[in-house]
Coordinates of C-alpha atoms in Angstrom, one line a residue:
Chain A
X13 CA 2.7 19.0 4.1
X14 CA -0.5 19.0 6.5
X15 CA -3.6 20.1 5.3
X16 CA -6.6 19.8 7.6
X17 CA -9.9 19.4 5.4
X18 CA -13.2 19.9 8.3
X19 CA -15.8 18.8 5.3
X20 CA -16.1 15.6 3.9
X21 CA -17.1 17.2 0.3
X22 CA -13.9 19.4 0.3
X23 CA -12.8 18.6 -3.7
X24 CA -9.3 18.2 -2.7
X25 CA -10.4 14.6 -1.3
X26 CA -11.8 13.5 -4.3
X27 CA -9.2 10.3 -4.6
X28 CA -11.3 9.4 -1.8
X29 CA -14.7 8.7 -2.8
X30 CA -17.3 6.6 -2.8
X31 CA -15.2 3.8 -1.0
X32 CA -18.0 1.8 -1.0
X33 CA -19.0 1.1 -4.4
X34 CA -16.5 -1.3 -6.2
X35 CA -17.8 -0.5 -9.8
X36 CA -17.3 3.7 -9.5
X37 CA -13.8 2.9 -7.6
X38 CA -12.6 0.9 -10.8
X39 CA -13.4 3.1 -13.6
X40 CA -12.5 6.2 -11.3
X41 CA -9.0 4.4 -10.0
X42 CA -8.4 3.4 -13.8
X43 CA -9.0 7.0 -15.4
X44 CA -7.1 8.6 -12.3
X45 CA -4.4 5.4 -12.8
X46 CA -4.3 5.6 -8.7
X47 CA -4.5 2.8 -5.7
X48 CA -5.5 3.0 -2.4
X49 CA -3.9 1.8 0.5
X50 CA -5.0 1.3 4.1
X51 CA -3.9 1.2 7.2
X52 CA 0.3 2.1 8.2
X53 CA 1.8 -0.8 7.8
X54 CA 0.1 -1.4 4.4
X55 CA 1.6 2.3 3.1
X56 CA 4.7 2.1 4.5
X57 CA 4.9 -1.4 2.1
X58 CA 3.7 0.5 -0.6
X59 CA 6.3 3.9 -0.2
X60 CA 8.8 0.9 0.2
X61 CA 8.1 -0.9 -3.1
X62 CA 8.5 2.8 -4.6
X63 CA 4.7 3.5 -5.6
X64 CA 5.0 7.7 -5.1
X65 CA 2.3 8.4 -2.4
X66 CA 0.0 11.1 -4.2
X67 CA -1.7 12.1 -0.9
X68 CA -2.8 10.5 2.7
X69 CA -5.8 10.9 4.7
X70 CA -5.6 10.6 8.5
X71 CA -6.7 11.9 11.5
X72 CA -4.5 13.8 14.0
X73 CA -4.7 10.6 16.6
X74 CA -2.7 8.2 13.5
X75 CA -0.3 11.6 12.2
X76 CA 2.7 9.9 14.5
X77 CA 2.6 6.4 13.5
X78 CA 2.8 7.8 10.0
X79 CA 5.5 10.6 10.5
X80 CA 8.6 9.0 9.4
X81 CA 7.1 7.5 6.5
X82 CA 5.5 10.3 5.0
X83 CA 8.4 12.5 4.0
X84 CA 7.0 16.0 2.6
X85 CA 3.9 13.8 0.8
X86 CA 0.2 15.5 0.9
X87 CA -1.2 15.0 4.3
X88 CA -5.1 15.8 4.8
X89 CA -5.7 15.4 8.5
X90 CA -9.5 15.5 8.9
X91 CA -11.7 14.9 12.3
X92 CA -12.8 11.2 13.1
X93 CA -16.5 12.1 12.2
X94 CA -15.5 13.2 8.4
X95 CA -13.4 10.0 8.4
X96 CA -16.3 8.0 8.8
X97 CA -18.4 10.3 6.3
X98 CA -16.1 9.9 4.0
X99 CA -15.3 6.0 4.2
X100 CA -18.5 4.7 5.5
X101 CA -16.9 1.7 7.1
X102 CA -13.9 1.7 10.0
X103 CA -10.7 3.0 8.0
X104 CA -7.4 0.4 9.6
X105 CA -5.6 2.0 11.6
X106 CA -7.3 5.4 10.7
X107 CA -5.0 6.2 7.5
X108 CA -6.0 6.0 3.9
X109 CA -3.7 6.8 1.0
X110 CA -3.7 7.5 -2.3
X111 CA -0.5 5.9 -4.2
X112 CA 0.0 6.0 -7.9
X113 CA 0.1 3.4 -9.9
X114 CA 3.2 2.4 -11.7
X115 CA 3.3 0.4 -15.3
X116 CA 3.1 -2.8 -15.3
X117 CA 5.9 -4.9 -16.8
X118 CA 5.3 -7.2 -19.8
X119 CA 4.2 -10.7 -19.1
X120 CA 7.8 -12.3 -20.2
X121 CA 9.4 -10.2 -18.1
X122 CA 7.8 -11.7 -15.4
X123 CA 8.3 -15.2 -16.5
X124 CA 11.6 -15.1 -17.2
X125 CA 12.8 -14.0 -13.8
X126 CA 10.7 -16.7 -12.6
X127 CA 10.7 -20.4 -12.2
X128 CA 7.1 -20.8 -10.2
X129 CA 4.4 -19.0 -11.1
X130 CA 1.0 -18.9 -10.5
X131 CA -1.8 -17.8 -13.3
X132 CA -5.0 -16.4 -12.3
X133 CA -7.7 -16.9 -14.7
X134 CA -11.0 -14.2 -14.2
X135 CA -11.1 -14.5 -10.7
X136 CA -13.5 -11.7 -9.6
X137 CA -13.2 -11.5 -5.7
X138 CA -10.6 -9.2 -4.4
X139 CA -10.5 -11.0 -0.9
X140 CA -9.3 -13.8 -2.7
X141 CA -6.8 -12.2 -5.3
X142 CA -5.0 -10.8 -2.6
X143 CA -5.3 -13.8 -0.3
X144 CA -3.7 -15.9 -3.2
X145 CA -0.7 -13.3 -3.7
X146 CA -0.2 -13.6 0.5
X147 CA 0.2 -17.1 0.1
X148 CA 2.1 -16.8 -3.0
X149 CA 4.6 -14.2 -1.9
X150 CA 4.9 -16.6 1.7
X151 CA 5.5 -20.0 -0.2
X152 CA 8.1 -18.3 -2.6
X153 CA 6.5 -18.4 -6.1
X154 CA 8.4 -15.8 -7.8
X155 CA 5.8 -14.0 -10.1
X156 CA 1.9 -14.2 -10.8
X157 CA 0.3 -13.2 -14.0
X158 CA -3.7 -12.1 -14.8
X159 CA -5.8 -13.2 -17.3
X160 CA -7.0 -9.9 -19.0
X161 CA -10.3 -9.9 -17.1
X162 CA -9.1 -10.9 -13.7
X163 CA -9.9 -8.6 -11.1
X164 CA -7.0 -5.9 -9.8
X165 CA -4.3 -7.1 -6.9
X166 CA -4.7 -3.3 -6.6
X167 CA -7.7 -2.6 -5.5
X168 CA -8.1 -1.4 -1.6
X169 CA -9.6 -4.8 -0.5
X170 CA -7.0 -6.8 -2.3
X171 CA -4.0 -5.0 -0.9
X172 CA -5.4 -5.1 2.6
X173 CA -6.1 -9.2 2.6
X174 CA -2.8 -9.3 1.1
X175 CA -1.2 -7.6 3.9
X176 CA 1.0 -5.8 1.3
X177 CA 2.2 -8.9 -0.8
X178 CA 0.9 -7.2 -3.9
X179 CA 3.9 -5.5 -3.7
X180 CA 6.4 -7.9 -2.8
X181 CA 5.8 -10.3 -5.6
X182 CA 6.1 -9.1 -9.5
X183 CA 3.1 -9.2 -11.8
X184 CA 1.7 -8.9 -15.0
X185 CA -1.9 -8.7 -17.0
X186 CA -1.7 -11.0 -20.1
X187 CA -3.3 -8.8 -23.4
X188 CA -4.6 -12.1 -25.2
X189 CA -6.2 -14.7 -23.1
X190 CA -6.9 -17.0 -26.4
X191 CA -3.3 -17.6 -26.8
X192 CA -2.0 -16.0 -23.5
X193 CA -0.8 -19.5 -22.5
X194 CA 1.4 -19.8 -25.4
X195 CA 3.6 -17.7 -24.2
X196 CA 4.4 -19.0 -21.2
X197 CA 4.7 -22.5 -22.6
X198 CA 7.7 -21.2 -25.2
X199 CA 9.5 -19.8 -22.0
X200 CA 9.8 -23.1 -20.8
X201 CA 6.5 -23.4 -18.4
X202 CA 5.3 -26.7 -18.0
X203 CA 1.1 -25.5 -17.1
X204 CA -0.1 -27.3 -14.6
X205 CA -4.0 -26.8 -14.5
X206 CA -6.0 -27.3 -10.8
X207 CA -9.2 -28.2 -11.0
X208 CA -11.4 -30.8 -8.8
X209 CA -11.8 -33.5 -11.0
X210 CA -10.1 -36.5 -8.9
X211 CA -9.4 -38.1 -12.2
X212 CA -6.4 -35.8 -12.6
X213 CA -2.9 -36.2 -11.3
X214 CA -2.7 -35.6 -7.7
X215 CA -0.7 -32.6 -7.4
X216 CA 2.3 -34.4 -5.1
X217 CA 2.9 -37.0 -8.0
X218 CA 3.8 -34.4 -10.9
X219 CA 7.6 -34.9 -11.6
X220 CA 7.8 -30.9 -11.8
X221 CA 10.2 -29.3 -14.0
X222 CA 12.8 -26.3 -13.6
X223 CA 9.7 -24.1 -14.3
X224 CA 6.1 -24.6 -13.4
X225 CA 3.1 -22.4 -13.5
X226 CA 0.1 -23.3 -12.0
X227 CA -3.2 -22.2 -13.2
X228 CA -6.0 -21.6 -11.4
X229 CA -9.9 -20.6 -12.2
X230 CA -12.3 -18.2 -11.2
X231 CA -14.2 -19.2 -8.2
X232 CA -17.6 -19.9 -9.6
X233 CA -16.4 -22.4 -12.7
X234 CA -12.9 -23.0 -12.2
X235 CA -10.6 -22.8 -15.1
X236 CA -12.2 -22.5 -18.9
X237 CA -12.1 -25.6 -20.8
X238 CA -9.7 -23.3 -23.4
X239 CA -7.0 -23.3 -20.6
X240 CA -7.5 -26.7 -19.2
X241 CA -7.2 -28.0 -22.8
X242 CA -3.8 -25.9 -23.0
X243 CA -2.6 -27.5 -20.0
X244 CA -2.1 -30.8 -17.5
X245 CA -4.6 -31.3 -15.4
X246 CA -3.8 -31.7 -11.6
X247 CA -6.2 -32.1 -8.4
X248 CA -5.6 -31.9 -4.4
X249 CA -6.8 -35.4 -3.8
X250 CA -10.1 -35.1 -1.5
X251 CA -11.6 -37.4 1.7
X252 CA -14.1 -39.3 -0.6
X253 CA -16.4 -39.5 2.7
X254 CA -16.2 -35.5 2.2
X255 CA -17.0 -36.3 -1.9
X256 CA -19.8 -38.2 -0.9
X257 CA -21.6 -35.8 1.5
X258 CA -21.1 -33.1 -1.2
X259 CA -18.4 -31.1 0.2
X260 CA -16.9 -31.5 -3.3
X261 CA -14.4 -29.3 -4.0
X262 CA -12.0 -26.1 -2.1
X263 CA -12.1 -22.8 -2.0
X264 CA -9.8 -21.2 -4.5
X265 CA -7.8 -20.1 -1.7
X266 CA -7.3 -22.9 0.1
X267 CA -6.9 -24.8 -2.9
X268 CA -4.0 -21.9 -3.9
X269 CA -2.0 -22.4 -0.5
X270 CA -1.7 -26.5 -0.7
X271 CA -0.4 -26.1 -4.5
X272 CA 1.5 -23.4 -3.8
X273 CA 2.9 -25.2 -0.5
X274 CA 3.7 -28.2 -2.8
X275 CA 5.1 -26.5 -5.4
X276 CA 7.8 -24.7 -2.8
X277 CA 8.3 -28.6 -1.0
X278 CA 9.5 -29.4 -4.6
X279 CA 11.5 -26.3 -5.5
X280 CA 14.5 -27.7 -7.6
Chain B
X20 CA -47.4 -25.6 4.5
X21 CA -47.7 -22.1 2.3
X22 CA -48.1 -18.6 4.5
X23 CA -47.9 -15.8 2.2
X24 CA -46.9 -13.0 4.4
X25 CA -46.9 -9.2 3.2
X26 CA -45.5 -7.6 5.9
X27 CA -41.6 -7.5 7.0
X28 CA -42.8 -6.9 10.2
X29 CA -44.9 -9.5 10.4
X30 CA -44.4 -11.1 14.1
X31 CA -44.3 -14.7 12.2
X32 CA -41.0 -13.8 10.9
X33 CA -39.4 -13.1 14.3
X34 CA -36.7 -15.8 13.3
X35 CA -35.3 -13.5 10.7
X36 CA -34.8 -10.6 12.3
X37 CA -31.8 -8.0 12.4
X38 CA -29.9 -10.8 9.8
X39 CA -27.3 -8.1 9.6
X40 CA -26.2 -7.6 13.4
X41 CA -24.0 -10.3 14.3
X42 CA -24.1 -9.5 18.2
X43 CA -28.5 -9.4 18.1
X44 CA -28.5 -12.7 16.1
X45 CA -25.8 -14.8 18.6
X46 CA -27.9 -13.5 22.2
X47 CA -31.2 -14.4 20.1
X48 CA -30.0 -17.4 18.1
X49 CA -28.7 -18.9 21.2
X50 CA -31.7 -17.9 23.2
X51 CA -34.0 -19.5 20.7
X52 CA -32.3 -22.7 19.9
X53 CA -31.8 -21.8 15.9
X54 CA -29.7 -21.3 13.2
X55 CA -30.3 -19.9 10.0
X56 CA -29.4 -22.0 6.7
X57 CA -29.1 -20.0 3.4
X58 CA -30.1 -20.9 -0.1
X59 CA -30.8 -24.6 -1.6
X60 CA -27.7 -26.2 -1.4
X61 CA -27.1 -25.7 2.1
X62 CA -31.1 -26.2 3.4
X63 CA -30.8 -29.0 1.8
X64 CA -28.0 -30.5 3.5
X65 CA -28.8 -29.1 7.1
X66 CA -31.9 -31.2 6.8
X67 CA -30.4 -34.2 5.2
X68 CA -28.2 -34.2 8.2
X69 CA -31.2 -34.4 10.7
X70 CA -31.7 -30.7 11.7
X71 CA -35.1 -30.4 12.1
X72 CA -36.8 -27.2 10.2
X73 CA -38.5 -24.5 12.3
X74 CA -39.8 -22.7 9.2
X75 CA -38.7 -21.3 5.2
X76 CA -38.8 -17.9 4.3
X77 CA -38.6 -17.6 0.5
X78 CA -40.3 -15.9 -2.5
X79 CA -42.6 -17.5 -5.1
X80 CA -39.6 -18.0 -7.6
X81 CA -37.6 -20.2 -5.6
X82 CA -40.1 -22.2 -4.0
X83 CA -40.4 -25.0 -7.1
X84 CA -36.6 -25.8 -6.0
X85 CA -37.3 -26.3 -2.7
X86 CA -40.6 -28.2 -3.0
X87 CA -38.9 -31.5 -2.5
X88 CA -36.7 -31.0 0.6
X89 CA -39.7 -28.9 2.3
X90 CA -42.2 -31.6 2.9
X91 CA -44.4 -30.4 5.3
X92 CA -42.3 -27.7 6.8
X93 CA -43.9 -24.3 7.6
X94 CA -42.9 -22.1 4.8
X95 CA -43.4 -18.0 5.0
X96 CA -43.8 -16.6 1.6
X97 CA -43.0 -12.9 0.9
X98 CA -42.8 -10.7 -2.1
X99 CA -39.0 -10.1 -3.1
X100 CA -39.0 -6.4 -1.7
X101 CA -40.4 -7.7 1.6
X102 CA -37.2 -10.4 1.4
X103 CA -34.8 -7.2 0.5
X104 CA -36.5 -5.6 3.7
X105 CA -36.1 -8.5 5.9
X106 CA -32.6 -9.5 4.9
X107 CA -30.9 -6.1 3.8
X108 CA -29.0 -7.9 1.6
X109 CA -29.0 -10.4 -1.2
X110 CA -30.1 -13.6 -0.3
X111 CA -28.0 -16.2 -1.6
X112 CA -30.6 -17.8 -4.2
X113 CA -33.8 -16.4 -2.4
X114 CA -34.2 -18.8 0.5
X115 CA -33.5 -18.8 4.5
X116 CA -34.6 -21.4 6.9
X117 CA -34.9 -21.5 10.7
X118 CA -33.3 -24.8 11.3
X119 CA -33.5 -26.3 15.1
X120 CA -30.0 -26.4 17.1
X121 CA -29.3 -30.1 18.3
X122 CA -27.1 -30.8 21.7
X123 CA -23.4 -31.0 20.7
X124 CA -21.8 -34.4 21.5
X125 CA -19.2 -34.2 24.3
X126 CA -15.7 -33.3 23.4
X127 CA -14.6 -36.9 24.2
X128 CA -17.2 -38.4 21.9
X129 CA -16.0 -36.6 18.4
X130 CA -12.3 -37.3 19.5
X131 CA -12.6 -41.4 20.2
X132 CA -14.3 -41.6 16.5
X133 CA -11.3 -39.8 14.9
X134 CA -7.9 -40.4 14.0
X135 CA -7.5 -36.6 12.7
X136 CA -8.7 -33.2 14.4
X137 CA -8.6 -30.1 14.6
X138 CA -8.7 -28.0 17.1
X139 CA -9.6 -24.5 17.0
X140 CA -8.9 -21.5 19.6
X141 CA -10.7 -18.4 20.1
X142 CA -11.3 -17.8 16.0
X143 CA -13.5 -14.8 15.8
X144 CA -14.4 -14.6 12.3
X145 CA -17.3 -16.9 11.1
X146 CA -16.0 -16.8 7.6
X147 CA -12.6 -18.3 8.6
X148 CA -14.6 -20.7 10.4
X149 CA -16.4 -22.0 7.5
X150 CA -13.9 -22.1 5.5
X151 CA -11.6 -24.0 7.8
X152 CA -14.4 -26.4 8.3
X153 CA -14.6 -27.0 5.0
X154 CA -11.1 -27.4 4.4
X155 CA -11.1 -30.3 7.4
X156 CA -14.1 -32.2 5.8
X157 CA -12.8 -32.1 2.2
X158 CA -9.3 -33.3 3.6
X159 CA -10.7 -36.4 5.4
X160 CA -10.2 -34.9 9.1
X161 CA -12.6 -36.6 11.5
X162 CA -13.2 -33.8 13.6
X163 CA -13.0 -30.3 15.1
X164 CA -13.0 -29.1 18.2
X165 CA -13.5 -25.6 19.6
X166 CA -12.1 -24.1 22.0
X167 CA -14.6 -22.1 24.7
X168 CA -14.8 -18.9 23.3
X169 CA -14.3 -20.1 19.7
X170 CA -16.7 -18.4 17.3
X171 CA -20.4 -20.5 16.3
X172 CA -19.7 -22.5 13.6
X173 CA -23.5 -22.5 12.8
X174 CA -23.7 -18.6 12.2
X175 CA -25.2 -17.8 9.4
X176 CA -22.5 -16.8 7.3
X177 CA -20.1 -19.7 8.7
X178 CA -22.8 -22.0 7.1
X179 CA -22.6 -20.5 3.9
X180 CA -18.7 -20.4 3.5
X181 CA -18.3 -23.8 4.6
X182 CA -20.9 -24.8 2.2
X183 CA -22.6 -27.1 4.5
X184 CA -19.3 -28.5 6.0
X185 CA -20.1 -27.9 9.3
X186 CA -23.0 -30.2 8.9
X187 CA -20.8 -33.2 7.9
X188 CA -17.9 -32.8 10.3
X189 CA -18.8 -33.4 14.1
X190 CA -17.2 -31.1 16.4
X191 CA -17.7 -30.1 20.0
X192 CA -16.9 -27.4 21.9
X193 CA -14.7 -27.5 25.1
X194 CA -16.0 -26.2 28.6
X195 CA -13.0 -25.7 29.7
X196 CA -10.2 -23.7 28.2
X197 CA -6.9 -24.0 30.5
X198 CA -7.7 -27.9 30.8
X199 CA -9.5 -28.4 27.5
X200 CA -6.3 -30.1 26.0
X201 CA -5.5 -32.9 28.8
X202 CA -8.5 -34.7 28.0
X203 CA -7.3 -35.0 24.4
X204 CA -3.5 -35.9 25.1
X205 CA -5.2 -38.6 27.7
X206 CA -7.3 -40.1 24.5
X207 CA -4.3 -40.5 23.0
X208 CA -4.1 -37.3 20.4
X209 CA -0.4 -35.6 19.6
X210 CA -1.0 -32.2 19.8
X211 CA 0.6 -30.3 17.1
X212 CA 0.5 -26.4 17.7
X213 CA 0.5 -24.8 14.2
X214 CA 2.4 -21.5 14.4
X215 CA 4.2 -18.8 12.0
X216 CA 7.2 -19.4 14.0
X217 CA 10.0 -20.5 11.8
X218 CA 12.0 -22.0 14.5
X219 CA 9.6 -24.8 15.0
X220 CA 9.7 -28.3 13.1
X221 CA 8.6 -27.8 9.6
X222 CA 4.9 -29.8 9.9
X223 CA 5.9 -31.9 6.7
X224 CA 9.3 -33.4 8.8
X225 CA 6.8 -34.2 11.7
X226 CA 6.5 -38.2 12.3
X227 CA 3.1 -38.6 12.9
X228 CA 1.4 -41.6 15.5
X229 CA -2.1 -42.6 14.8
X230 CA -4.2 -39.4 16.8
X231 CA -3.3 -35.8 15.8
X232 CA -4.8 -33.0 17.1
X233 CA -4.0 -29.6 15.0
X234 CA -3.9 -26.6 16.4
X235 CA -5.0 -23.5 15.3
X236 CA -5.0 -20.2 17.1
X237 CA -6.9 -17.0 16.4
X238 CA -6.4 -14.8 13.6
X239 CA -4.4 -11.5 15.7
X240 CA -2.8 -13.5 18.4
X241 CA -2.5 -16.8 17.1
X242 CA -2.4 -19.5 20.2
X243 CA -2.4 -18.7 23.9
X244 CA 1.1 -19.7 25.4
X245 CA -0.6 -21.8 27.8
X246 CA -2.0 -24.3 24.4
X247 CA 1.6 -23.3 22.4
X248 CA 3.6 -24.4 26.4
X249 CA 0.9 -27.8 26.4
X250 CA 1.8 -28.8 22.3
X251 CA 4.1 -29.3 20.1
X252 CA 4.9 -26.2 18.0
X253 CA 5.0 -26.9 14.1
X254 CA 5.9 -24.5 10.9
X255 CA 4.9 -24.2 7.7
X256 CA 8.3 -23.0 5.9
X257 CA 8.1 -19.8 4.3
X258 CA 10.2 -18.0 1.6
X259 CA 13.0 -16.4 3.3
X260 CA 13.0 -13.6 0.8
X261 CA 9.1 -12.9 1.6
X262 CA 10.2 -12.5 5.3
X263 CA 12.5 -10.1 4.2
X264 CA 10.1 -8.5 2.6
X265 CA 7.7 -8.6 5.5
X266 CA 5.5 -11.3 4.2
X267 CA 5.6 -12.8 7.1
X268 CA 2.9 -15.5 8.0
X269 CA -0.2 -17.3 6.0
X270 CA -3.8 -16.2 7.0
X271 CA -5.7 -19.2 9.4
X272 CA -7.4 -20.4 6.5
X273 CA -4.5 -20.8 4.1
X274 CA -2.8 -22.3 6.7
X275 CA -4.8 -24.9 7.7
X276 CA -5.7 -26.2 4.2
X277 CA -1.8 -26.7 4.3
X278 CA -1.8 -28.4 7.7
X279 CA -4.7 -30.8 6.8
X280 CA -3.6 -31.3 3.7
X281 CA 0.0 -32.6 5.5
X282 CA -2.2 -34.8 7.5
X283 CA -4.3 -36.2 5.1
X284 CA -1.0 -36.8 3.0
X285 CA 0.4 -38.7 6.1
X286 CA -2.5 -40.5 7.2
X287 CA -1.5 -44.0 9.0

């Protein structure tokens, strides 16, 4: 059903504001319990995972790249200039849309039809959350789970970097991180903690189990010394050359690809 | 030297100008000679690795942190609302510095001191740039080389996601694209063309001789067919049900922390 909307105040678009400003997107994505997603290809992902689409925002020029996924779904076709009043930066591929969000399935659920996983501990950038679940989703780990503060795989920048592998792969939000750990441990995870310290076990030398999770820290101070004392610590050995000119450690993303990578070389 | 300067506009500052278009800064950094370094960590490396300083712009506040890598450097200091107005954004622990450009060494120079490089083709986005570079220096490659049109690896915000990398790596830039990769096959490098390509020999099955050369194309198109028809292609293996699912290839950067990583792994 088209509806063409010719002011960027219109009410009906109120899923769509304030793009810019992370903090007023959580609390009003949260209270709404909506996602956006951006760009085609990203929607048609998330109508295919089976989010229900609760409207879309386009412009007439991006209406027929959209038409066969769209169905009889909410469609507010505005003019390029309200686009760009509404979103304040270039919208992919000219299509926003609000999807709802679904429950999320308990934590054990997700472990148990697992045998990688990987555990994200507080990370805070979005980029990097959904640049971990692409490279998760790509090297087959089977599930990822959140510590309660780590920031949403849902959120519009997380879904886009993730090119839509926040929907492919199963997750969950732990409720406890004191003993969130504990959980996975009696389900058979052996935890395997990254960190930088090139006193731990290389990564390529673990003798890894049926089931492995792999932990890994938020990006300013890496894993909290609760979790790394609740697990084995492992490392990415590093040029020591590199260690010695200060470039001491990897990004969390790049880190997350070369475990994940190694984890997948060793699948049992 | 101290200048305490009140005005954003003051012509002194004419280094640190228009920090937030990318296409002003490349004509002027270029014409000029300069790069800009940002924050304490990565001023201080930049002039630990011999680039000499043009001039500092900071505040009061972070001048003690500086005091010992400024020696007698020309430093402009501003009120923090004349930084906000300058910058137009945060300034990653209050400090920028005008750092002289030095010549590049020849392609053929960075490749005969190396064993390991990579090479990089038409990347556009400085970030991805950084962060490769910092991926190569952590993982013990011994240098990168880019291809003509390859993005600046000292760019401001290159710099900053490298975390000083791409002052401890030597690289070079071809001056010639459709040619560029002779010169390295004649010093002796295997070229390996990374690509998403599951067809081509999983990178981890590759035998490796003593000079590699990694390939990496550009984040749409990934590499030209003339550098894929010149190469070696090479895979990283991805989950078959991701593909499925449409998860079909790793960003540039998670990719090449895999790559490297192989190399480093494999190193004669």
């Amino acid at each position: 059903m088209l509806e063409y909307v010719t002011d960027a105040a219109d009410p009906r678009l109120a899923d769509y504001v304030s793009l810019r400003d992370v903090e007023l997107r959580k609390s009003l994505e949260a209270e709404r319990g909506l996602f956006l997603a951006e760009g085609e290809k990203v929607i048609r992902r998330a109508v295919g995972a089976g989010y229900p689409v609760r409207s879309v925002l386009t412009t007439q020029r991006w209406l027929a790249a959209l038409a066969d996924v769209l169905g009889d779904s909410l469609v507010y076709v505005v003019s390029d200039a309200v686009m760009s009043g509404i979103a304040g930066f270039p919208v992919h591929r000219g299509a926003l849309a609000s999807m709802e969000r679904l429950p999320l399935p308990p934590v054990e659920r997700v472990a148990a039809a697992a045998s990688r996983l990987v555990v994200l501990e507080d990370l805070v950038d979005h980029a990097n959350i959904g640049a971990i679940f692409r490279c998760a989703a790509a090297l087959g780990v089977g599930g990822v789970v959140l510590s309660p503060r780590c920031a949403d795989p849902l959120y519009r920048r997380a879904v886009k970097v993730s090119m839509g592998a926040v929907f492919s792969i199963p997750y969950a939000r732990m409720d406890d991180w004191y003993n969130g750990l504990a959980g996975l441990r009696a389900q058979g995870y052996e935890l395997l903690a990254l960190t930088p310290d090139q006193a731990a076990v290389p990564l390529d030398e673990v003798v890894m189990g049926e089931r492995v999770a792999l932990l890994l820290g938020s990006e300013g101070d890496g894993l909290s010394s609760r979790w790394l004392h609740e697990s084995r610590p492992v490392c990415i050995p590093m040029s020591p050359q590199a260690m010695a000119a200060g470039v001491d450690s990897l990004n969390v993303v790049a880190a997350a690809a070369i475990a994940c990578h190694g984890l997948m070389r060793r699948a049992g």
